GROMACS .gro file of C-alpha atoms in nm:
model
  393
    1MET     CA    1   0.002  -0.009   0.007
    2GLN     CA    2   0.271   0.259   0.083
    3GLU     CA    3   0.424   0.189  -0.303
    4VAL     CA    4   0.092   0.241  -0.430
    5VAL     CA    5   0.037   0.581  -0.251
    6GLY     CA    6   0.427   0.683  -0.380
    7PHE     CA    7   0.323   0.610  -0.724
    8LEU     CA    8  -0.022   0.794  -0.697
    9PHE     CA    9   0.142   1.082  -0.597
   10LEU     CA   10   0.447   1.058  -0.851
   11ALA     CA   11   0.114   1.038  -1.079
   12LEU     CA   12  -0.088   1.304  -0.975
   13GLY     CA   13   0.262   1.523  -0.989
   14GLY     CA   14   0.252   1.410  -1.324
   15ILE     CA   15  -0.076   1.532  -1.439
   16PHE     CA   16  -0.026   1.867  -1.249
   17ILE     CA   17   0.268   1.935  -1.487
   18VAL     CA   18   0.141   1.852  -1.811
   19ARG     CA   19  -0.175   2.033  -1.725
   20LEU     CA   20   0.086   2.338  -1.627
   21THR     CA   21   0.210   2.339  -2.008
   22ARG     CA   22  -0.085   2.394  -2.153
   23ARG     CA   23  -0.057   2.775  -2.050
   24PHE     CA   24   0.314   2.784  -2.171
   25PRO     CA   25   0.379   2.572  -2.490
   26GLN     CA   26   0.708   2.663  -2.531
   27LEU     CA   27   0.783   2.523  -2.180
   28ARG     CA   28   0.630   2.194  -2.252
   29ASN     CA   29   0.942   2.001  -2.342
   30PRO     CA   30   1.200   2.140  -2.071
   31LEU     CA   31   0.886   2.131  -1.811
   32ILE     CA   32   0.769   1.758  -1.904
   33ALA     CA   33   1.176   1.653  -1.937
   34ALA     CA   34   1.235   1.814  -1.596
   35PHE     CA   35   0.968   1.614  -1.402
   36LEU     CA   36   1.072   1.271  -1.593
   37ILE     CA   37   1.442   1.282  -1.509
   38ARG     CA   38   1.322   1.377  -1.146
   39ALA     CA   39   1.079   1.091  -1.133
   40ALA     CA   40   1.316   0.836  -1.312
   41PHE     CA   41   1.601   0.912  -1.037
   42ALA     CA   42   1.376   0.907  -0.773
   43LEU     CA   43   1.268   0.540  -0.849
   44ILE     CA   44   1.628   0.459  -0.895
   45HIS     CA   45   1.718   0.561  -0.570
   46ARG     CA   46   1.417   0.368  -0.415
   47TYR     CA   47   1.475   0.035  -0.601
   48VAL     CA   48   1.814   0.019  -0.747
   49TRP     CA   49   2.065   0.213  -0.568
   50PRO     CA   50   2.122   0.490  -0.366
   51LEU     CA   51   2.204   0.819  -0.498
   52PRO     CA   52   2.476   1.051  -0.313
   53ASP     CA   53   2.395   1.256  -0.026
   54SER     CA   54   2.129   1.057   0.031
   55GLN     CA   55   2.268   0.835   0.372
   56ALA     CA   56   2.280   1.060   0.585
   57ASP     CA   57   2.072   1.374   0.677
   58ALA     CA   58   1.807   1.246   0.409
   59ILE     CA   59   1.722   0.899   0.630
   60GLY     CA   60   1.713   1.128   0.939
   61PHE     CA   61   1.456   1.356   0.782
   62GLU     CA   62   1.286   1.079   0.678
   63LEU     CA   63   1.277   0.867   0.993
   64THR     CA   64   1.186   1.182   1.176
   65ALA     CA   65   0.852   1.269   0.976
   66ALA     CA   66   0.791   0.886   1.061
   67ASN     CA   67   0.844   0.894   1.425
   68TRP     CA   68   0.619   1.226   1.430
   69ALA     CA   69   0.344   1.062   1.188
   70GLN     CA   70   0.283   0.787   1.457
   71GLN     CA   71   0.087   1.053   1.699
   72GLY     CA   72  -0.154   1.113   1.426
   73PHE     CA   73  -0.238   1.433   1.280
   74PRO     CA   74  -0.313   1.653   1.603
   75GLY     CA   75   0.051   1.525   1.746
   76VAL     CA   76   0.228   1.642   1.442
   77LEU     CA   77   0.101   1.968   1.463
   78ARG     CA   78   0.222   1.997   1.800
   79GLU     CA   79   0.582   1.931   1.672
   80PHE     CA   80   0.580   2.225   1.405
   81ARG     CA   81   0.960   2.447   1.442
   82THR     CA   82   1.108   2.619   1.157
   83GLY     CA   83   1.466   2.536   1.032
   84ALA     CA   84   1.613   2.203   0.910
   85TRP     CA   85   1.358   1.956   1.096
   86LEU     CA   86   1.059   2.191   0.930
   87TYR     CA   87   1.084   1.960   0.627
   88SER     CA   88   1.031   1.627   0.847
   89TRP     CA   89   0.720   1.804   0.979
   90VAL     CA   90   0.545   1.901   0.621
   91VAL     CA   91   0.606   1.539   0.538
   92ALA     CA   92   0.510   1.420   0.859
   93ILE     CA   93   0.194   1.630   0.798
   94PHE     CA   94   0.132   1.356   0.452
   95TYR     CA   95   0.276   1.060   0.662
   96SER     CA   96  -0.030   1.113   0.910
   97PHE     CA   97  -0.298   1.104   0.653
   98PHE     CA   98  -0.170   0.845   0.415
   99GLY     CA   99   0.107   0.635   0.586
  100ARG     CA  100   0.435   0.615   0.577
  101SER     CA  101   0.589   0.595   0.184
  102PRO     CA  102   0.927   0.730   0.126
  103LEU     CA  103   0.851   0.718  -0.252
  104MET     CA  104   0.556   0.974  -0.158
  105ALA     CA  105   0.827   1.239   0.009
  106GLN     CA  106   1.001   1.168  -0.319
  107ALA     CA  107   0.700   1.241  -0.527
  108ILE     CA  108   0.674   1.592  -0.333
  109ASN     CA  109   1.019   1.668  -0.384
  110VAL     CA  110   1.000   1.602  -0.733
  111THR     CA  111   0.710   1.779  -0.860
  112LEU     CA  112   0.838   2.089  -0.663
  113GLY     CA  113   1.174   2.052  -0.822
  114SER     CA  114   0.981   2.042  -1.142
  115LEU     CA  115   0.823   2.383  -1.041
  116ILE     CA  116   1.146   2.552  -1.008
  117VAL     CA  117   1.179   2.462  -1.363
  118TYR     CA  118   0.870   2.660  -1.421
  119ASN     CA  119   0.991   2.960  -1.194
  120VAL     CA  120   1.294   3.004  -1.368
  121PHE     CA  121   1.141   3.033  -1.698
  122ARG     CA  122   0.879   3.266  -1.589
  123VAL     CA  123   1.148   3.503  -1.432
  124THR     CA  124   1.356   3.469  -1.734
  125GLU     CA  125   1.062   3.509  -1.981
  126MET     CA  126   0.975   3.864  -1.811
  127LEU     CA  127   1.364   3.964  -1.827
  128TRP     CA  128   1.480   3.831  -2.174
  129GLY     CA  129   1.174   3.711  -2.330
  130SER     CA  130   1.078   3.335  -2.424
  131HIS     CA  131   1.410   3.205  -2.623
  132TYR     CA  132   1.595   3.295  -2.367
  133ALA     CA  133   1.336   3.185  -2.128
  134ARG     CA  134   1.369   2.848  -2.291
  135ARG     CA  135   1.737   2.798  -2.271
  136SER     CA  136   1.736   2.870  -1.895
  137ALA     CA  137   1.442   2.635  -1.833
  138TRP     CA  138   1.653   2.345  -2.023
  139CYS     CA  139   1.956   2.421  -1.805
  140THR     CA  140   1.717   2.437  -1.498
  141ALA     CA  141   1.570   2.107  -1.614
  142LEU     CA  142   1.895   1.927  -1.646
  143PHE     CA  143   2.143   2.058  -1.374
  144PRO     CA  144   2.270   1.752  -1.201
  145THR     CA  145   2.240   1.870  -0.856
  146LEU     CA  146   1.879   2.005  -0.888
  147VAL     CA  147   1.839   1.674  -1.000
  148LEU     CA  148   1.960   1.518  -0.720
  149TYR     CA  149   1.805   1.707  -0.464
  150SER     CA  150   1.452   1.688  -0.605
  151ALA     CA  151   1.483   1.263  -0.601
  152ILE     CA  152   1.574   1.242  -0.264
  153THR     CA  153   1.436   1.313   0.086
  154MET     CA  154   1.612   1.649   0.164
  155ARG     CA  155   1.495   2.006   0.227
  156GLU     CA  156   1.657   2.189  -0.053
  157VAL     CA  157   1.370   2.202  -0.312
  158MET     CA  158   1.130   2.362  -0.018
  159ILE     CA  159   1.407   2.625   0.036
  160VAL     CA  160   1.453   2.690  -0.351
  161PHE     CA  161   1.103   2.667  -0.458
  162PRO     CA  162   0.921   2.931  -0.223
  163LEU     CA  163   1.255   3.134  -0.289
  164THR     CA  164   1.224   3.142  -0.688
  165LEU     CA  165   0.831   3.192  -0.670
  166GLY     CA  166   0.966   3.476  -0.443
  167VAL     CA  167   1.189   3.651  -0.707
  168LEU     CA  168   0.894   3.594  -0.962
  169TYR     CA  169   0.651   3.822  -0.734
  170PHE     CA  170   0.929   4.066  -0.640
  171VAL     CA  171   0.982   4.099  -1.041
  172ARG     CA  172   0.619   4.189  -1.080
  173TRP     CA  173   0.627   4.406  -0.785
  174LEU     CA  174   0.937   4.605  -0.997
  175ARG     CA  175   0.743   4.623  -1.302
  176GLU     CA  176   0.373   4.692  -1.178
  177ASP     CA  177   0.445   4.830  -0.845
  178CYS     CA  178   0.125   4.618  -0.691
  179ILE     CA  179   0.123   4.598  -0.350
  180PHE     CA  180  -0.015   4.233  -0.371
  181SER     CA  181   0.311   4.066  -0.571
  182PHE     CA  182   0.480   4.257  -0.301
  183LEU     CA  183   0.322   4.074  -0.018
  184LYS     CA  184   0.342   3.743  -0.195
  185ALA     CA  185   0.697   3.783  -0.258
  186LEU     CA  186   0.752   3.877   0.121
  187VAL     CA  187   0.506   3.520   0.218
  188MET     CA  188   0.764   3.343  -0.011
  189PHE     CA  189   1.059   3.469   0.083
  190SER     CA  190   0.956   3.395   0.498
  191ILE     CA  191   0.900   3.050   0.405
  192SER     CA  192   1.201   2.986   0.251
  193VAL     CA  193   1.385   3.125   0.530
  194ALA     CA  194   1.133   2.886   0.764
  195PHE     CA  195   1.345   2.574   0.614
  196HIS     CA  196   1.729   2.799   0.627
  197THR     CA  197   1.829   3.107   0.778
  198GLY     CA  198   2.055   3.157   0.509
  199ILE     CA  199   1.798   3.324   0.290
  200LEU     CA  200   1.731   3.580   0.534
  201PRO     CA  201   1.961   3.848   0.354
  202VAL     CA  202   1.746   3.830   0.059
  203PHE     CA  203   1.525   4.103   0.279
  204CYS     CA  204   1.819   4.313   0.278
  205VAL     CA  205   1.759   4.363  -0.054
  206VAL     CA  206   1.418   4.376  -0.081
  207GLY     CA  207   1.446   4.675   0.210
  208LEU     CA  208   1.677   4.857  -0.018
  209GLU     CA  209   1.460   4.908  -0.327
  210ALA     CA  210   1.155   4.977  -0.095
  211LEU     CA  211   1.352   5.286   0.044
  212ARG     CA  212   1.497   5.352  -0.293
  213ARG     CA  213   1.140   5.410  -0.406
  214ILE     CA  214   1.069   5.605  -0.106
  215PHE     CA  215   1.325   5.877  -0.180
  216ASP     CA  216   1.187   5.927  -0.581
  217ALA     CA  217   0.893   5.964  -0.444
  218LEU     CA  218   1.038   6.250  -0.197
  219ALA     CA  219   1.229   6.388  -0.479
  220LEU     CA  220   0.968   6.383  -0.707
  221GLY     CA  221   0.718   6.538  -0.471
  222LYS     CA  222   0.442   6.264  -0.553
  223GLY     CA  223   0.249   6.237  -0.206
  224GLN     CA  224   0.024   5.956  -0.296
  225ALA     CA  225   0.290   5.738  -0.439
  226LEU     CA  226   0.506   5.832  -0.133
  227ALA     CA  227   0.231   5.694   0.108
  228LYS     CA  228   0.197   5.390  -0.060
  229ARG     CA  229   0.565   5.318  -0.064
  230MET     CA  230   0.575   5.415   0.336
  231GLY     CA  231   0.322   5.141   0.340
  232ILE     CA  232   0.498   4.878   0.142
  233LEU     CA  233   0.808   4.953   0.394
  234CYS     CA  234   0.617   4.911   0.681
  235LEU     CA  235   0.484   4.584   0.566
  236LEU     CA  236   0.834   4.470   0.489
  237VAL     CA  237   0.943   4.625   0.875
  238PHE     CA  238   0.659   4.395   1.012
  239VAL     CA  239   0.738   4.104   0.838
  240VAL     CA  240   1.096   4.123   0.935
  241PHE     CA  241   1.026   4.215   1.322
  242VAL     CA  242   0.760   3.918   1.335
  243ILE     CA  243   1.091   3.700   1.194
  244PHE     CA  244   1.348   3.820   1.475
  245THR     CA  245   1.090   3.831   1.761
  246THR     CA  246   0.943   3.457   1.699
  247GLY     CA  247   1.302   3.326   1.583
  248TRP     CA  248   1.099   3.213   1.272
  249GLY     CA  249   1.356   3.053   1.101
  250LEU     CA  250   1.682   3.148   1.284
  251GLU     CA  251   1.803   2.866   1.417
  252LYS     CA  252   2.157   2.908   1.245
  253ALA     CA  253   2.181   3.263   1.381
  254GLY     CA  254   2.157   3.178   1.760
  255ARG     CA  255   2.502   3.285   1.835
  256LEU     CA  256   2.446   3.618   1.665
  257LEU     CA  257   2.090   3.694   1.853
  258LYS     CA  258   2.298   3.601   2.211
  259GLY     CA  259   2.480   3.921   2.114
  260GLY     CA  260   2.812   3.729   1.987
  261SER     CA  261   3.079   3.931   1.760
  262PHE     CA  262   2.988   3.880   1.360
  263VAL     CA  263   3.358   3.809   1.314
  264GLU     CA  264   3.387   3.561   1.574
  265VAL     CA  265   3.074   3.369   1.549
  266LEU     CA  266   3.149   3.361   1.175
  267ALA     CA  267   3.547   3.201   1.272
  268VAL     CA  268   3.381   2.946   1.495
  269GLN     CA  269   3.081   2.850   1.213
  270GLN     CA  270   3.389   2.793   0.987
  271ARG     CA  271   3.547   2.569   1.248
  272ILE     CA  272   3.287   2.355   1.265
  273ALA     CA  273   3.235   2.339   0.908
  274ALA     CA  274   3.555   2.233   0.802
  275ARG     CA  275   3.533   1.889   0.899
  276GLY     CA  276   3.552   1.571   0.717
  277ARG     CA  277   3.768   1.450   0.387
  278ALA     CA  278   3.608   1.736   0.198
  279ALA     CA  279   3.720   2.021   0.420
  280TYR     CA  280   3.906   2.301   0.271
  281LEU     CA  281   4.052   2.619   0.431
  282TYR     CA  282   4.093   2.468   0.769
  283ASP     CA  283   4.286   2.783   0.941
  284PHE     CA  284   4.165   3.050   0.692
  285HIS     CA  285   3.939   3.213   0.929
  286PRO     CA  286   3.871   3.625   0.965
  287HIS     CA  287   3.990   3.834   1.291
  288SER     CA  288   3.842   4.161   1.207
  289PHE     CA  289   3.586   4.317   0.908
  290PHE     CA  290   3.890   4.415   0.743
  291ASP     CA  291   3.989   4.035   0.679
  292LEU     CA  292   3.671   3.991   0.470
  293LEU     CA  293   3.772   4.229   0.226
  294PHE     CA  294   4.010   3.954   0.106
  295HIS     CA  295   3.830   3.647   0.273
  296VAL     CA  296   3.530   3.686   0.070
  297PRO     CA  297   3.628   3.635  -0.301
  298ILE     CA  298   3.866   3.343  -0.177
  299ARG     CA  299   3.574   3.140  -0.021
  300ILE     CA  300   3.382   3.237  -0.332
  301VAL     CA  301   3.595   3.060  -0.547
  302TYR     CA  302   3.641   2.782  -0.331
  303PHE     CA  303   3.245   2.745  -0.251
  304LEU     CA  304   3.166   2.740  -0.648
  305PHE     CA  305   3.444   2.552  -0.737
  306MET     CA  306   3.591   2.287  -0.533
  307PRO     CA  307   3.692   2.051  -0.551
  308PHE     CA  308   3.977   2.142  -0.785
  309PRO     CA  309   4.103   1.901  -1.029
  310TRP     CA  310   4.444   1.838  -0.817
  311VAL     CA  311   4.214   1.753  -0.494
  312VAL     CA  312   4.010   1.459  -0.648
  313SER     CA  313   4.077   1.137  -0.489
  314SER     CA  314   3.770   0.902  -0.487
  315PRO     CA  315   3.517   0.852  -0.743
  316ILE     CA  316   3.257   1.049  -0.555
  317ASP     CA  317   3.485   1.361  -0.655
  318LEU     CA  318   3.400   1.324  -0.969
  319PHE     CA  319   3.053   1.444  -0.948
  320GLY     CA  320   3.171   1.698  -0.738
  321LEU     CA  321   3.431   1.813  -1.015
  322THR     CA  322   3.167   1.816  -1.280
  323ILE     CA  323   2.950   2.026  -1.063
  324ALA     CA  324   3.227   2.256  -1.033
  325GLY     CA  325   3.271   2.264  -1.422
  326LEU     CA  326   2.913   2.396  -1.462
  327ASN     CA  327   2.937   2.628  -1.209
  328PHE     CA  328   3.275   2.753  -1.390
  329THR     CA  329   3.038   2.755  -1.723
  330LEU     CA  330   2.749   2.938  -1.556
  331THR     CA  331   3.003   3.182  -1.409
  332VAL     CA  332   3.132   3.266  -1.741
  333PHE     CA  333   2.826   3.331  -1.927
  334PHE     CA  334   2.712   3.539  -1.624
  335LEU     CA  335   3.009   3.773  -1.664
  336ARG     CA  336   2.980   3.768  -2.021
  337SER     CA  337   2.584   3.902  -1.945
  338LEU     CA  338   2.698   4.149  -1.661
  339LEU     CA  339   2.664   4.445  -1.890
  340VAL     CA  340   2.328   4.372  -1.958
  341ILE     CA  341   2.232   4.260  -1.633
  342TRP     CA  342   2.315   4.600  -1.503
  343LYS     CA  343   2.156   4.788  -1.774
  344ARG     CA  344   1.804   4.642  -1.655
  345LYS     CA  345   1.623   4.746  -1.283
  346GLU     CA  346   1.464   4.406  -1.235
  347SER     CA  347   1.791   4.213  -1.311
  348ARG     CA  348   1.997   4.432  -1.142
  349TRP     CA  349   1.809   4.367  -0.803
  350ILE     CA  350   1.820   3.989  -0.859
  351PHE     CA  351   2.193   4.032  -0.917
  352TRP     CA  352   2.191   4.159  -0.563
  353MET     CA  353   1.990   3.909  -0.433
  354LEU     CA  354   2.218   3.651  -0.598
  355SER     CA  355   2.534   3.835  -0.451
  356VAL     CA  356   2.435   3.821  -0.078
  357LEU     CA  357   2.327   3.476  -0.109
  358LEU     CA  358   2.653   3.389  -0.244
  359VAL     CA  359   2.851   3.587  -0.006
  360THR     CA  360   2.625   3.457   0.300
  361PHE     CA  361   2.673   3.068   0.194
  362ALA     CA  362   3.027   3.102   0.094
  363LEU     CA  363   3.137   3.259   0.420
  364SER     CA  364   2.935   2.992   0.662
  365THR     CA  365   3.086   2.706   0.403
  366SER     CA  366   3.428   2.513   0.457
  367ASN     CA  367   3.328   2.165   0.328
  368TYR     CA  368   3.300   2.104  -0.069
  369GLY     CA  369   3.045   1.866  -0.023
  370THR     CA  370   2.810   2.116   0.164
  371ALA     CA  371   2.892   2.376  -0.083
  372ILE     CA  372   2.792   2.138  -0.346
  373ARG     CA  373   2.453   2.137  -0.200
  374HIS     CA  374   2.442   2.499  -0.076
  375SER     CA  375   2.545   2.619  -0.457
  376ALA     CA  376   2.232   2.431  -0.593
  377LYS     CA  377   2.023   2.706  -0.434
  378LEU     CA  378   2.190   2.976  -0.614
  379VAL     CA  379   2.145   2.808  -0.969
  380PRO     CA  380   1.803   2.848  -1.047
  381ILE     CA  381   1.854   3.257  -0.924
  382ALA     CA  382   2.152   3.231  -1.138
  383MET     CA  383   1.987   3.098  -1.433
  384THR     CA  384   1.710   3.378  -1.452
  385ILE     CA  385   1.997   3.648  -1.504
  386VAL     CA  386   2.230   3.479  -1.716
  387ARG     CA  387   2.149   3.481  -2.038
  388ILE     CA  388   2.284   3.132  -2.188
  389PRO     CA  389   2.387   3.166  -2.565
  390ARG     CA  390   2.245   2.938  -2.827
  391VAL     CA  391   2.413   2.627  -2.842
  392LYS     CA  392   2.500   2.507  -3.209
  393LEU     CA  393   2.514   2.138  -3.299
   0.00000   0.00000   0.00000
């Protein structure tokens, strides 16, 4: 019965994806391909052999969900918490109704992972048109880590799906100045933060644009526009206030919230992260804010491009080397697109979002296994602003 439920959820996800493609015919092939590839890898993981990064946290998340589900739905509700275990809580909700089915949990990830492709297409289409959007959709559909983390019981897609949907609503707000689009963006970003503290800096970028609009209204003497934009800023301040007063998604910021020095807390986090065979920059820690000026670019290079070819020592490193190569290619495309990105307001603000997230994750990571997983969170955002060239066969 458990397997039947899993296959049923896969089928329902497939039907939903197919129906979604009717609205966007140009998205049909990449979106269906994204679902089929992710579903295939989910089945391989379930019935053939375990996929990479699926034997530690992934097992823990699923087991925790199964244990919580034994209490029934009311008991699961009492287990609510933000942070990493929010993923287990979501899965436990489904388990409490349909019974334990790891394949069902994978099917949910497969569907959400496919919808990330949809979000990337919509944002890219608004920025650069349907041709570039289709290329970005295909690259997102086929990117190995995005496929991997959509096929196993990890929380990555539940971080990235609301994040990319928030970017979509944010771009709509930039274009239409619609308060409902702004509210939807805040809700989506808040959900993403609930799963991972590292998404929190996105609110800084949103706040800067809100302030810029207020100053524009002041300079132009537009009273009605000023009132509307002040309301938007107040809404943002309220959401951030709720996040900090409730501790919503702030599990990884505990030391900072207790009054610790940023540099000291960062150094401690880097030492904790530098463990295992894949650790890097063991003794490379900041002692002052000035140190960050040269630490940031070095850590970004390691974060995106490790393992370097000369440190490959096991078969699993070849997967990491492949991801590093793809990250390098995407970086080259990004640099080639930089001038065009900077000319457009919407892509410029997405660039700042991508930048603050990249710095946040690069500074807090000292293990290239973890870096590969975290960099996968940023790839869909990068795909929206990079103008991927046409491949000539």
